[in-house]
Amino acid sequence: MKLDTKSRKSYYDANEKLENYVRMYYREQLSNGALQLYLFGIPRLEREQSGHCRQITANYQTLGRAAFKSPTGIRKLLDELNSVLCEIVIGKPIKDGKCATVLRRYTLAELKENKRKSKIVSNKPHHATELSEILESRTFVYGDKQSCKPYWNIARTGRVISHKPNVQSDSKRDRIENLRQGLDSGYLLFDFDLKQADPSIIQHLISYRFDSDPYKKLSTITGITRAEAKHEVNKLAYCKSAVAVLKYWTPEARATFLPYAERLDTYKQLLWINGKPKGRKRRHTETMGGTRIVADRGSRVHKGQLLCWQVQGTVADIINTACIEFFKREQSEGWRLLFPEHDGVYVAGLPEQEDKLRDVIIKTAQKLGLNLSVDVKAYPVPKAQLQTKHTGIRQAS
């Protein structure tokens, strides 16, 4: 953020008064490293991003460079400053959706009056926060672990992601086998999955409809596998320019997908214009559920990234909301929510509950104007367990 002469003088005057106060009353309470971060690193980022004692966003590497400190020691320094001189929300590392640390220095008035306020604005979707809190309070049987309780992080798009242990990263086969160990006799493990969620949502957004499965269409034309075709078709949506990517396709494939690519690029340009940052705001996009997804300050974002966030955020809107509904109806219906996984969710329930459970997801999508299909696979209790009494479907305490 560039400051004019008047604003620069006002910033430095306010900053000098605050720093003199901190040196006078807090020097003995904090380490030299914490003071260096506070007095040199954070003010530098304030000038670049927001302004005096305003909210900034940065990862450990950025904070380290600003304060001339090693990134590996930044967390310890932040812990010293947190709730003393700063309001800090530590970021959690999430693959492909990093959540950087957000912080704000308390103003001089807040420190003098000892009235430190919470002003950091959370960009986490409310449904993701609610679902993560539900999952954090529960355990489930997972293989030989009778009380598995991962940590649940929230990605930028609103996806709720497991951590320590990362059960979502296990192979599908291993997840199924481990979750089946927690079933009572007569129950099934349901694996609900939104069918072709990304292309269906994209086609709805850009008002374009393929006459058949686009993955299969490209696979037939080029001879590549369906998995490879899926990667190539999704690349069109999430790259900067779909028309530019088509130049490297075969003539027949290029001719078939050109109308789709042109419509994609037109829509991505619209997202780019609508998401333009104004004032101190950051570049953003909104999902079909109304969730705003914002970029980190100073990060490089292209047009395809905005569409990717919008689509994957919409999937998170649907899955998270459906999971919360499953949880709310557990006692009355007798089923049990286990956890979500990308565009699907695992639930333990009775055979006759399959349609009712599937309808929850379908109706959640319909509220956003989407007619999506849901694939369902059901897995019974392992035969080896039928002879033993097991209470895995209930929450372990």
mmCIF file of C-alpha atoms in Angstrom:
data_model
loop_
_atom_site.group_PDB
_atom_site.id
_atom_site.type_symbol
_atom_site.label_atom_id
_atom_site.label_comp_id
_atom_site.label_asym_id
_atom_site.label_seq_id
_atom_site.Cartn_x
_atom_site.Cartn_y
_atom_site.Cartn_z
ATOM 1 C CA MET A 1 0.000 0.000 0.000
ATOM 2 C CA LYS A 2 1.545 3.321 -1.105
ATOM 3 C CA LEU A 3 1.201 6.230 1.307
ATOM 4 C CA ASP A 4 1.128 9.866 0.283
ATOM 5 C CA THR A 5 3.288 12.381 2.182
ATOM 6 C CA LYS A 6 0.562 13.323 4.669
ATOM 7 C CA SER A 7 -0.447 9.712 5.346
ATOM 8 C CA ARG A 8 3.187 8.680 5.701
ATOM 9 C CA LYS A 9 3.824 11.351 8.349
ATOM 10 C CA SER A 10 0.646 10.364 10.226
ATOM 11 C CA TYR A 11 1.657 6.679 10.096
ATOM 12 C CA TYR A 12 5.165 7.282 11.422
ATOM 13 C CA ASP A 13 3.946 9.616 14.175
ATOM 14 C CA ALA A 14 1.428 7.069 15.457
ATOM 15 C CA ASN A 15 3.945 4.252 15.105
ATOM 16 C CA GLU A 16 6.645 6.155 17.011
ATOM 17 C CA LYS A 17 4.303 6.832 19.950
ATOM 18 C CA LEU A 18 3.252 3.167 20.088
ATOM 19 C CA GLU A 19 6.820 1.860 19.896
ATOM 20 C CA ASN A 20 8.066 4.240 22.587
ATOM 21 C CA TYR A 21 5.284 3.021 24.883
ATOM 22 C CA VAL A 22 6.133 -0.624 24.169
ATOM 23 C CA ARG A 23 9.844 -0.070 24.795
ATOM 24 C CA MET A 24 9.039 1.618 28.093
ATOM 25 C CA TYR A 25 6.596 -0.939 29.533
ATOM 26 C CA TYR A 26 7.181 -4.249 27.717
ATOM 27 C CA ARG A 27 10.920 -4.442 27.055
ATOM 28 C CA GLU A 28 11.590 -6.632 30.087
ATOM 29 C CA GLN A 29 8.634 -8.942 29.364
ATOM 30 C CA LEU A 30 9.624 -10.008 25.850
ATOM 31 C CA SER A 31 12.675 -11.510 24.199
ATOM 32 C CA ASN A 32 14.810 -9.454 21.830
ATOM 33 C CA GLY A 33 13.547 -11.577 18.962
ATOM 34 C CA ALA A 34 9.889 -10.867 19.739
ATOM 35 C CA LEU A 35 10.612 -7.141 20.035
ATOM 36 C CA GLN A 36 12.507 -7.180 16.735
ATOM 37 C CA LEU A 37 9.549 -8.790 15.005
ATOM 38 C CA TYR A 38 7.158 -6.320 16.628
ATOM 39 C CA LEU A 39 9.191 -3.151 16.088
ATOM 40 C CA PHE A 40 10.619 -3.848 12.622
ATOM 41 C CA GLY A 41 8.967 -6.774 10.854
ATOM 42 C CA ILE A 42 5.268 -6.172 11.474
ATOM 43 C CA PRO A 43 5.344 -2.390 10.819
ATOM 44 C CA ARG A 44 7.030 -3.056 7.480
ATOM 45 C CA LEU A 45 4.208 -5.386 6.447
ATOM 46 C CA GLU A 46 1.611 -2.926 7.752
ATOM 47 C CA ARG A 47 2.988 -0.262 5.411
ATOM 48 C CA GLU A 48 2.857 -2.699 2.485
ATOM 49 C CA GLN A 49 -0.583 -4.158 3.171
ATOM 50 C CA SER A 50 -3.001 -2.236 5.311
ATOM 51 C CA GLY A 51 -1.870 0.588 7.591
ATOM 52 C CA HIS A 52 -0.981 1.289 11.206
ATOM 53 C CA CYS A 53 -2.276 -1.407 13.588
ATOM 54 C CA ARG A 54 -4.477 -2.885 10.879
ATOM 55 C CA GLN A 55 -4.862 -6.559 10.062
ATOM 56 C CA ILE A 56 -2.109 -8.151 7.959
ATOM 57 C CA THR A 57 -1.695 -11.634 6.501
ATOM 58 C CA ALA A 58 1.678 -13.353 6.114
ATOM 59 C CA ASN A 59 3.315 -16.767 6.328
ATOM 60 C CA TYR A 60 6.372 -17.504 8.461
ATOM 61 C CA GLN A 61 8.747 -16.932 5.525
ATOM 62 C CA THR A 62 7.347 -13.442 4.881
ATOM 63 C CA LEU A 63 7.439 -12.518 8.576
ATOM 64 C CA GLY A 64 10.990 -13.817 8.832
ATOM 65 C CA ARG A 65 12.208 -11.793 5.862
ATOM 66 C CA ALA A 66 10.525 -8.638 7.168
ATOM 67 C CA ALA A 67 12.155 -8.991 10.603
ATOM 68 C CA PHE A 68 15.485 -10.483 9.439
ATOM 69 C CA LYS A 69 14.735 -13.639 11.417
ATOM 70 C CA SER A 70 14.750 -17.339 10.554
ATOM 71 C CA PRO A 71 11.260 -18.596 9.577
ATOM 72 C CA THR A 72 11.740 -21.632 11.842
ATOM 73 C CA GLY A 73 11.746 -19.422 14.937
ATOM 74 C CA ILE A 74 8.800 -17.187 14.018
ATOM 75 C CA ARG A 75 6.129 -19.332 15.701
ATOM 76 C CA LYS A 76 7.837 -19.008 19.087
ATOM 77 C CA LEU A 77 8.016 -15.216 18.701
ATOM 78 C CA LEU A 78 4.347 -15.005 17.694
ATOM 79 C CA ASP A 79 3.383 -16.976 20.794
ATOM 80 C CA GLU A 80 5.203 -14.363 22.922
ATOM 81 C CA LEU A 81 3.347 -11.494 21.263
ATOM 82 C CA ASN A 82 -0.084 -13.113 21.103
ATOM 83 C CA SER A 83 -2.655 -11.463 23.416
ATOM 84 C CA VAL A 84 0.113 -9.233 24.825
ATOM 85 C CA LEU A 85 0.902 -6.804 22.030
ATOM 86 C CA CYS A 86 -0.942 -8.421 19.135
ATOM 87 C CA GLU A 87 -4.069 -10.315 18.204
ATOM 88 C CA ILE A 88 -2.904 -13.356 16.227
ATOM 89 C CA VAL A 89 -4.561 -16.257 14.434
ATOM 90 C CA ILE A 90 -1.863 -18.794 13.586
ATOM 91 C CA GLY A 91 -2.194 -20.301 10.106
ATOM 92 C CA LYS A 92 -2.359 -24.065 9.658
ATOM 93 C CA PRO A 93 -0.440 -25.629 6.741
ATOM 94 C CA ILE A 94 -2.889 -27.242 4.316
ATOM 95 C CA LYS A 95 -1.804 -28.695 0.988
ATOM 96 C CA ASP A 96 -3.121 -26.649 -1.976
ATOM 97 C CA GLY A 97 -4.987 -24.292 0.326
ATOM 98 C CA LYS A 98 -2.553 -22.758 2.783
ATOM 99 C CA CYS A 99 -3.991 -20.637 5.547
ATOM 100 C CA ALA A 100 -1.461 -17.909 6.351
ATOM 101 C CA THR A 101 -1.113 -16.312 9.764
ATOM 102 C CA VAL A 102 -3.330 -13.264 10.359
ATOM 103 C CA LEU A 103 -2.324 -10.681 12.955
ATOM 104 C CA ARG A 104 -2.992 -7.155 14.170
ATOM 105 C CA ARG A 105 -1.004 -5.043 16.597
ATOM 106 C CA TYR A 106 -3.075 -3.557 19.403
ATOM 107 C CA THR A 107 -3.378 0.232 19.220
ATOM 108 C CA LEU A 108 -1.786 2.528 21.771
ATOM 109 C CA ALA A 109 -5.222 3.264 23.245
ATOM 110 C CA GLU A 110 -5.968 -0.460 23.647
ATOM 111 C CA LEU A 111 -2.698 -1.001 25.497
ATOM 112 C CA LYS A 112 -3.009 2.066 27.744
ATOM 113 C CA GLU A 113 -6.618 1.312 28.686
ATOM 114 C CA ASN A 114 -5.935 -2.438 28.873
ATOM 115 C CA LYS A 115 -8.916 -2.990 26.573
ATOM 116 C CA ARG A 116 -7.544 -5.308 23.943
ATOM 117 C CA LYS A 117 -10.258 -6.050 21.387
ATOM 118 C CA SER A 118 -10.735 -8.811 18.858
ATOM 119 C CA LYS A 119 -10.919 -7.218 15.425
ATOM 120 C CA ILE A 120 -9.474 -9.853 13.114
ATOM 121 C CA VAL A 121 -11.971 -10.700 10.421
ATOM 122 C CA SER A 122 -12.286 -14.431 9.762
ATOM 123 C CA ASN A 123 -12.638 -15.505 6.137
ATOM 124 C CA LYS A 124 -13.505 -19.075 7.056
ATOM 125 C CA PRO A 125 -16.998 -20.120 5.885
ATOM 126 C CA HIS A 126 -19.411 -20.446 8.791
ATOM 127 C CA HIS A 127 -20.496 -23.936 7.720
ATOM 128 C CA ALA A 128 -16.853 -25.094 7.639
ATOM 129 C CA THR A 129 -16.235 -23.707 11.118
ATOM 130 C CA GLU A 130 -19.391 -25.366 12.471
ATOM 131 C CA LEU A 131 -18.569 -28.722 10.886
ATOM 132 C CA SER A 132 -14.946 -28.685 12.081
ATOM 133 C CA GLU A 133 -16.146 -28.008 15.635
ATOM 134 C CA ILE A 134 -18.568 -30.943 15.388
ATOM 135 C CA LEU A 135 -15.847 -33.280 14.121
ATOM 136 C CA GLU A 136 -13.314 -32.063 16.701
ATOM 137 C CA SER A 137 -15.685 -33.135 19.496
ATOM 138 C CA ARG A 138 -16.103 -36.704 18.210
ATOM 139 C CA THR A 139 -14.194 -39.928 17.760
ATOM 140 C CA PHE A 140 -14.727 -42.942 15.524
ATOM 141 C CA VAL A 141 -13.321 -46.425 15.126
ATOM 142 C CA TYR A 142 -10.665 -46.574 12.422
ATOM 143 C CA GLY A 143 -9.047 -49.950 11.917
ATOM 144 C CA ASP A 144 -7.428 -50.997 15.188
ATOM 145 C CA LYS A 145 -7.898 -47.515 16.659
ATOM 146 C CA GLN A 146 -10.985 -47.616 18.855
ATOM 147 C CA SER A 147 -10.910 -43.863 19.439
ATOM 148 C CA CYS A 148 -9.591 -42.062 16.353
ATOM 149 C CA LYS A 149 -9.768 -38.279 16.716
ATOM 150 C CA PRO A 150 -8.010 -36.249 13.999
ATOM 151 C CA TYR A 151 -7.550 -32.497 14.038
ATOM 152 C CA TRP A 152 -9.717 -30.785 11.438
ATOM 153 C CA ASN A 153 -8.345 -27.847 9.467
ATOM 154 C CA ILE A 154 -10.239 -25.564 7.088
ATOM 155 C CA ALA A 155 -8.860 -24.898 3.604
ATOM 156 C CA ARG A 156 -9.374 -21.601 1.811
ATOM 157 C CA THR A 157 -12.307 -23.014 -0.169
ATOM 158 C CA GLY A 158 -14.051 -24.291 2.959
ATOM 159 C CA ARG A 159 -13.059 -27.924 2.679
ATOM 160 C CA VAL A 160 -12.613 -29.554 6.079
ATOM 161 C CA ILE A 161 -9.359 -31.517 6.092
ATOM 162 C CA SER A 162 -8.104 -34.159 8.529
ATOM 163 C CA HIS A 163 -4.699 -33.886 10.185
ATOM 164 C CA LYS A 164 -2.835 -36.150 12.623
ATOM 165 C CA PRO A 165 -3.980 -38.634 11.509
ATOM 166 C CA ASN A 166 -4.830 -37.599 7.958
ATOM 167 C CA VAL A 167 -7.419 -40.285 7.360
ATOM 168 C CA GLN A 168 -8.554 -38.549 4.160
ATOM 169 C CA SER A 169 -5.155 -39.155 2.569
ATOM 170 C CA ASP A 170 -5.382 -42.937 2.947
ATOM 171 C CA SER A 171 -6.297 -44.900 -0.157
ATOM 172 C CA LYS A 172 -10.034 -45.319 -0.659
ATOM 173 C CA ARG A 173 -9.704 -49.055 -0.117
ATOM 174 C CA ASP A 174 -7.898 -48.590 3.207
ATOM 175 C CA ARG A 175 -10.404 -45.959 4.393
ATOM 176 C CA ILE A 176 -13.321 -48.266 3.659
ATOM 177 C CA GLU A 177 -11.746 -51.248 5.390
ATOM 178 C CA ASN A 178 -10.768 -49.212 8.450
ATOM 179 C CA LEU A 179 -14.207 -47.581 8.791
ATOM 180 C CA ARG A 180 -15.997 -50.909 8.426
ATOM 181 C CA GLN A 181 -14.339 -52.028 11.661
ATOM 182 C CA GLY A 182 -16.580 -49.579 13.501
ATOM 183 C CA LEU A 183 -19.937 -50.928 12.291
ATOM 184 C CA ASP A 184 -22.497 -52.656 14.439
ATOM 185 C CA SER A 185 -24.226 -55.744 13.101
ATOM 186 C CA GLY A 186 -26.952 -54.772 10.625
ATOM 187 C CA TYR A 187 -25.390 -51.418 9.757
ATOM 188 C CA LEU A 188 -23.737 -50.395 6.513
ATOM 189 C CA LEU A 189 -20.948 -47.960 5.739
ATOM 190 C CA PHE A 190 -22.341 -45.570 3.120
ATOM 191 C CA ASP A 191 -19.936 -43.787 0.796
ATOM 192 C CA PHE A 192 -21.818 -40.870 -0.812
ATOM 193 C CA ASP A 193 -20.081 -39.054 -3.656
ATOM 194 C CA LEU A 194 -21.234 -36.137 -5.817
ATOM 195 C CA LYS A 195 -21.119 -37.418 -9.394
ATOM 196 C CA GLN A 196 -18.962 -35.266 -11.704
ATOM 197 C CA ALA A 197 -19.327 -32.320 -9.355
ATOM 198 C CA ASP A 198 -16.749 -30.016 -10.932
ATOM 199 C CA PRO A 199 -17.843 -30.222 -14.605
ATOM 200 C CA SER A 200 -21.530 -30.112 -13.653
ATOM 201 C CA ILE A 201 -21.083 -26.942 -11.595
ATOM 202 C CA ILE A 202 -18.855 -25.343 -14.234
ATOM 203 C CA GLN A 203 -21.369 -25.993 -17.013
ATOM 204 C CA HIS A 204 -24.102 -24.487 -14.859
ATOM 205 C CA LEU A 205 -22.026 -21.386 -14.125
ATOM 206 C CA ILE A 206 -21.081 -20.685 -17.744
ATOM 207 C CA SER A 207 -24.488 -21.714 -19.191
ATOM 208 C CA TYR A 208 -22.993 -24.404 -21.416
ATOM 209 C CA ARG A 209 -24.044 -28.040 -21.649
ATOM 210 C CA PHE A 210 -22.142 -30.956 -23.183
ATOM 211 C CA ASP A 211 -24.329 -33.525 -24.923
ATOM 212 C CA SER A 212 -22.448 -36.330 -23.125
ATOM 213 C CA ASP A 213 -19.756 -36.959 -20.511
ATOM 214 C CA PRO A 214 -16.914 -34.527 -21.451
ATOM 215 C CA TYR A 215 -14.267 -36.845 -19.999
ATOM 216 C CA LYS A 216 -15.464 -39.780 -22.068
ATOM 217 C CA LYS A 217 -15.818 -37.539 -25.132
ATOM 218 C CA LEU A 218 -12.167 -36.428 -24.992
ATOM 219 C CA SER A 219 -11.016 -39.963 -24.186
ATOM 220 C CA THR A 220 -12.794 -41.302 -27.279
ATOM 221 C CA ILE A 221 -11.382 -38.598 -29.567
ATOM 222 C CA THR A 222 -7.770 -38.801 -28.416
ATOM 223 C CA GLY A 223 -7.413 -42.383 -27.168
ATOM 224 C CA ILE A 224 -6.163 -41.338 -23.732
ATOM 225 C CA THR A 225 -7.559 -42.857 -20.542
ATOM 226 C CA ARG A 226 -10.602 -41.366 -18.851
ATOM 227 C CA ALA A 227 -8.435 -40.294 -15.896
ATOM 228 C CA GLU A 228 -6.082 -38.443 -18.260
ATOM 229 C CA ALA A 229 -9.060 -36.890 -20.060
ATOM 230 C CA LYS A 230 -10.478 -35.696 -16.737
ATOM 231 C CA HIS A 231 -7.195 -33.950 -15.970
ATOM 232 C CA GLU A 232 -7.107 -32.240 -19.372
ATOM 233 C CA VAL A 233 -10.739 -31.077 -19.279
ATOM 234 C CA ASN A 234 -10.374 -29.690 -15.756
ATOM 235 C CA LYS A 235 -7.178 -27.925 -16.827
ATOM 236 C CA LEU A 236 -9.245 -25.890 -19.312
ATOM 237 C CA ALA A 237 -11.385 -24.565 -16.482
ATOM 238 C CA TYR A 238 -8.630 -23.830 -14.018
ATOM 239 C CA CYS A 239 -5.898 -22.440 -16.264
ATOM 240 C CA LYS A 240 -5.492 -18.754 -17.101
ATOM 241 C CA SER A 241 -6.725 -19.151 -20.714
ATOM 242 C CA ALA A 242 -8.591 -22.214 -21.956
ATOM 243 C CA VAL A 243 -8.347 -21.150 -25.625
ATOM 244 C CA ALA A 244 -4.558 -20.872 -25.306
ATOM 245 C CA VAL A 245 -4.323 -24.412 -23.898
ATOM 246 C CA LEU A 246 -6.415 -25.786 -26.785
ATOM 247 C CA LYS A 247 -3.630 -24.857 -29.220
ATOM 248 C CA TYR A 248 -1.745 -27.931 -27.987
ATOM 249 C CA TRP A 249 -4.662 -30.337 -28.508
ATOM 250 C CA THR A 250 -5.332 -32.404 -31.627
ATOM 251 C CA PRO A 251 -7.362 -30.654 -34.359
ATOM 252 C CA GLU A 252 -10.479 -32.774 -33.739
ATOM 253 C CA ALA A 253 -10.350 -32.292 -29.954
ATOM 254 C CA ARG A 254 -9.689 -28.584 -30.380
ATOM 255 C CA ALA A 255 -12.687 -28.129 -32.679
ATOM 256 C CA THR A 256 -14.952 -30.097 -30.331
ATOM 257 C CA PHE A 257 -14.003 -28.182 -27.176
ATOM 258 C CA LEU A 258 -13.472 -24.682 -28.647
ATOM 259 C CA PRO A 259 -17.022 -23.378 -27.890
ATOM 260 C CA TYR A 260 -16.646 -24.598 -24.309
ATOM 261 C CA ALA A 261 -13.206 -23.002 -23.957
ATOM 262 C CA GLU A 262 -14.432 -19.668 -25.302
ATOM 263 C CA ARG A 263 -17.346 -19.649 -22.879
ATOM 264 C CA LEU A 264 -14.962 -20.505 -20.036
ATOM 265 C CA ASP A 265 -12.624 -17.622 -20.814
ATOM 266 C CA THR A 266 -15.524 -15.164 -21.035
ATOM 267 C CA TYR A 267 -16.772 -16.265 -17.629
ATOM 268 C CA LYS A 268 -13.294 -16.177 -16.062
ATOM 269 C CA GLN A 269 -12.887 -12.607 -17.284
ATOM 270 C CA LEU A 270 -16.186 -11.720 -15.594
ATOM 271 C CA LEU A 271 -14.983 -13.265 -12.321
ATOM 272 C CA TRP A 272 -11.766 -11.293 -12.622
ATOM 273 C CA ILE A 273 -13.611 -8.002 -13.041
ATOM 274 C CA ASN A 274 -16.109 -8.701 -10.238
ATOM 275 C CA GLY A 275 -13.360 -9.838 -7.870
ATOM 276 C CA LYS A 276 -11.153 -6.791 -8.357
ATOM 277 C CA PRO A 277 -9.934 -5.506 -4.978
ATOM 278 C CA LYS A 278 -11.146 -2.070 -3.945
ATOM 279 C CA GLY A 279 -9.411 0.078 -1.355
ATOM 280 C CA ARG A 280 -7.849 -2.211 1.233
ATOM 281 C CA LYS A 281 -9.906 -5.221 0.167
ATOM 282 C CA ARG A 282 -8.332 -8.304 -1.421
ATOM 283 C CA ARG A 283 -9.123 -10.044 -4.680
ATOM 284 C CA HIS A 284 -11.989 -12.460 -4.141
ATOM 285 C CA THR A 285 -14.711 -14.620 -5.607
ATOM 286 C CA GLU A 286 -17.986 -16.008 -4.247
ATOM 287 C CA THR A 287 -19.389 -19.509 -4.323
ATOM 288 C CA MET A 288 -22.931 -20.343 -5.368
ATOM 289 C CA GLY A 289 -23.724 -20.599 -1.664
ATOM 290 C CA GLY A 290 -22.585 -17.029 -1.039
ATOM 291 C CA THR A 291 -19.280 -17.902 0.615
ATOM 292 C CA ARG A 292 -16.597 -15.302 -0.120
ATOM 293 C CA ILE A 293 -13.122 -16.665 -0.827
ATOM 294 C CA VAL A 294 -10.299 -14.136 -0.673
ATOM 295 C CA ALA A 295 -6.697 -14.205 -1.829
ATOM 296 C CA ASP A 296 -3.754 -13.562 0.464
ATOM 297 C CA ARG A 297 -2.346 -10.060 0.225
ATOM 298 C CA GLY A 298 0.468 -9.879 -2.296
ATOM 299 C CA SER A 299 -0.223 -13.354 -3.710
ATOM 300 C CA ARG A 300 -0.341 -13.975 -7.435
ATOM 301 C CA VAL A 301 -3.799 -15.082 -8.506
ATOM 302 C CA HIS A 302 -4.901 -15.744 -12.081
ATOM 303 C CA LYS A 303 -8.377 -15.962 -13.612
ATOM 304 C CA GLY A 304 -8.538 -19.749 -13.534
ATOM 305 C CA GLN A 305 -7.681 -19.756 -9.836
ATOM 306 C CA LEU A 306 -10.791 -17.724 -9.087
ATOM 307 C CA LEU A 307 -12.990 -20.213 -10.961
ATOM 308 C CA CYS A 308 -11.291 -23.110 -9.170
ATOM 309 C CA TRP A 309 -12.035 -21.505 -5.797
ATOM 310 C CA GLN A 310 -15.625 -20.798 -6.806
ATOM 311 C CA VAL A 311 -16.302 -24.366 -7.942
ATOM 312 C CA GLN A 312 -14.512 -26.174 -5.125
ATOM 313 C CA GLY A 313 -15.992 -23.733 -2.625
ATOM 314 C CA THR A 314 -19.464 -24.545 -3.948
ATOM 315 C CA VAL A 315 -18.762 -28.260 -3.466
ATOM 316 C CA ALA A 316 -17.702 -27.473 0.117
ATOM 317 C CA ASP A 317 -20.938 -25.473 0.631
ATOM 318 C CA ILE A 318 -22.941 -28.572 -0.313
ATOM 319 C CA ILE A 319 -20.934 -31.232 1.516
ATOM 320 C CA ASN A 320 -20.437 -29.243 4.728
ATOM 321 C CA THR A 321 -24.100 -28.245 4.949
ATOM 322 C CA ALA A 322 -25.239 -31.827 4.296
ATOM 323 C CA CYS A 323 -22.858 -33.128 6.978
ATOM 324 C CA ILE A 324 -24.248 -30.680 9.520
ATOM 325 C CA GLU A 325 -27.774 -31.855 8.648
ATOM 326 C CA PHE A 326 -26.694 -35.492 9.111
ATOM 327 C CA PHE A 327 -25.339 -34.597 12.545
ATOM 328 C CA LYS A 328 -28.483 -32.731 13.616
ATOM 329 C CA ARG A 329 -30.682 -35.725 12.731
ATOM 330 C CA GLU A 330 -28.473 -38.432 14.240
ATOM 331 C CA GLN A 331 -30.472 -38.994 17.408
ATOM 332 C CA SER A 332 -33.853 -39.086 15.666
ATOM 333 C CA GLU A 333 -32.744 -41.175 12.679
ATOM 334 C CA GLY A 334 -30.131 -43.472 14.236
ATOM 335 C CA TRP A 335 -27.434 -43.018 11.610
ATOM 336 C CA ARG A 336 -23.972 -41.576 12.351
ATOM 337 C CA LEU A 337 -21.897 -39.034 10.478
ATOM 338 C CA LEU A 338 -18.257 -40.114 10.200
ATOM 339 C CA PHE A 339 -16.454 -37.477 8.115
ATOM 340 C CA PRO A 340 -16.410 -35.762 4.684
ATOM 341 C CA GLU A 341 -13.823 -36.448 2.015
ATOM 342 C CA HIS A 342 -13.498 -33.885 -0.824
ATOM 343 C CA ASP A 343 -16.833 -34.149 -2.704
ATOM 344 C CA GLY A 344 -18.189 -37.043 -0.656
ATOM 345 C CA VAL A 345 -19.054 -38.123 2.885
ATOM 346 C CA TYR A 346 -19.015 -41.323 4.946
ATOM 347 C CA VAL A 347 -22.051 -42.195 7.069
ATOM 348 C CA ALA A 348 -22.880 -45.342 9.052
ATOM 349 C CA GLY A 349 -26.564 -46.268 8.826
ATOM 350 C CA LEU A 350 -29.197 -48.906 8.253
ATOM 351 C CA PRO A 351 -29.896 -50.284 4.739
ATOM 352 C CA GLU A 352 -33.337 -48.655 4.586
ATOM 353 C CA GLN A 353 -31.834 -45.207 5.270
ATOM 354 C CA GLU A 354 -29.868 -44.998 2.010
ATOM 355 C CA ASP A 355 -32.439 -43.005 0.032
ATOM 356 C CA LYS A 356 -33.145 -40.616 2.903
ATOM 357 C CA LEU A 357 -29.432 -39.913 3.364
ATOM 358 C CA ARG A 358 -28.857 -39.401 -0.351
ATOM 359 C CA ASP A 359 -31.815 -37.029 -0.546
ATOM 360 C CA VAL A 360 -30.215 -34.774 2.085
ATOM 361 C CA ILE A 361 -27.253 -34.164 -0.244
ATOM 362 C CA ILE A 362 -29.388 -33.805 -3.378
ATOM 363 C CA LYS A 363 -31.758 -31.305 -1.742
ATOM 364 C CA THR A 364 -28.818 -29.309 -0.362
ATOM 365 C CA ALA A 365 -27.484 -28.946 -3.905
ATOM 366 C CA GLN A 366 -30.933 -28.079 -5.241
ATOM 367 C CA LYS A 367 -31.149 -25.145 -2.851
ATOM 368 C CA LEU A 368 -28.214 -23.681 -4.790
ATOM 369 C CA GLY A 369 -29.971 -24.306 -8.104
ATOM 370 C CA LEU A 370 -27.906 -27.409 -8.907
ATOM 371 C CA ASN A 371 -29.304 -30.756 -10.019
ATOM 372 C CA LEU A 372 -26.460 -33.079 -9.089
ATOM 373 C CA SER A 373 -26.426 -36.853 -8.946
ATOM 374 C CA VAL A 374 -25.035 -38.766 -5.977
ATOM 375 C CA ASP A 375 -23.237 -42.089 -6.330
ATOM 376 C CA VAL A 376 -23.705 -44.432 -3.370
ATOM 377 C CA LYS A 377 -21.672 -47.462 -2.375
ATOM 378 C CA ALA A 378 -22.565 -49.489 0.707
ATOM 379 C CA TYR A 379 -20.255 -51.785 2.652
ATOM 380 C CA PRO A 380 -21.401 -54.256 5.346
ATOM 381 C CA VAL A 381 -19.777 -55.276 8.617
ATOM 382 C CA PRO A 382 -16.727 -57.510 7.950
ATOM 383 C CA LYS A 383 -17.649 -61.177 8.323
ATOM 384 C CA ALA A 384 -14.975 -61.672 10.961
ATOM 385 C CA GLN A 385 -16.792 -59.206 13.202
ATOM 386 C CA LEU A 386 -20.265 -60.685 12.961
ATOM 387 C CA GLN A 387 -19.459 -63.101 15.778
ATOM 388 C CA THR A 388 -18.355 -60.354 18.151
ATOM 389 C CA LYS A 389 -20.281 -57.500 19.711
ATOM 390 C CA HIS A 390 -19.012 -54.143 18.501
ATOM 391 C CA THR A 391 -20.130 -50.638 19.386
ATOM 392 C CA GLY A 392 -18.077 -48.667 16.883
ATOM 393 C CA ILE A 393 -21.003 -46.836 15.368
ATOM 394 C CA ARG A 394 -21.532 -44.931 18.598
ATOM 395 C CA GLN A 395 -19.301 -42.084 19.640
ATOM 396 C CA ALA A 396 -16.415 -43.153 21.790
ATOM 397 C CA SER A 397 -15.969 -41.074 24.917
#
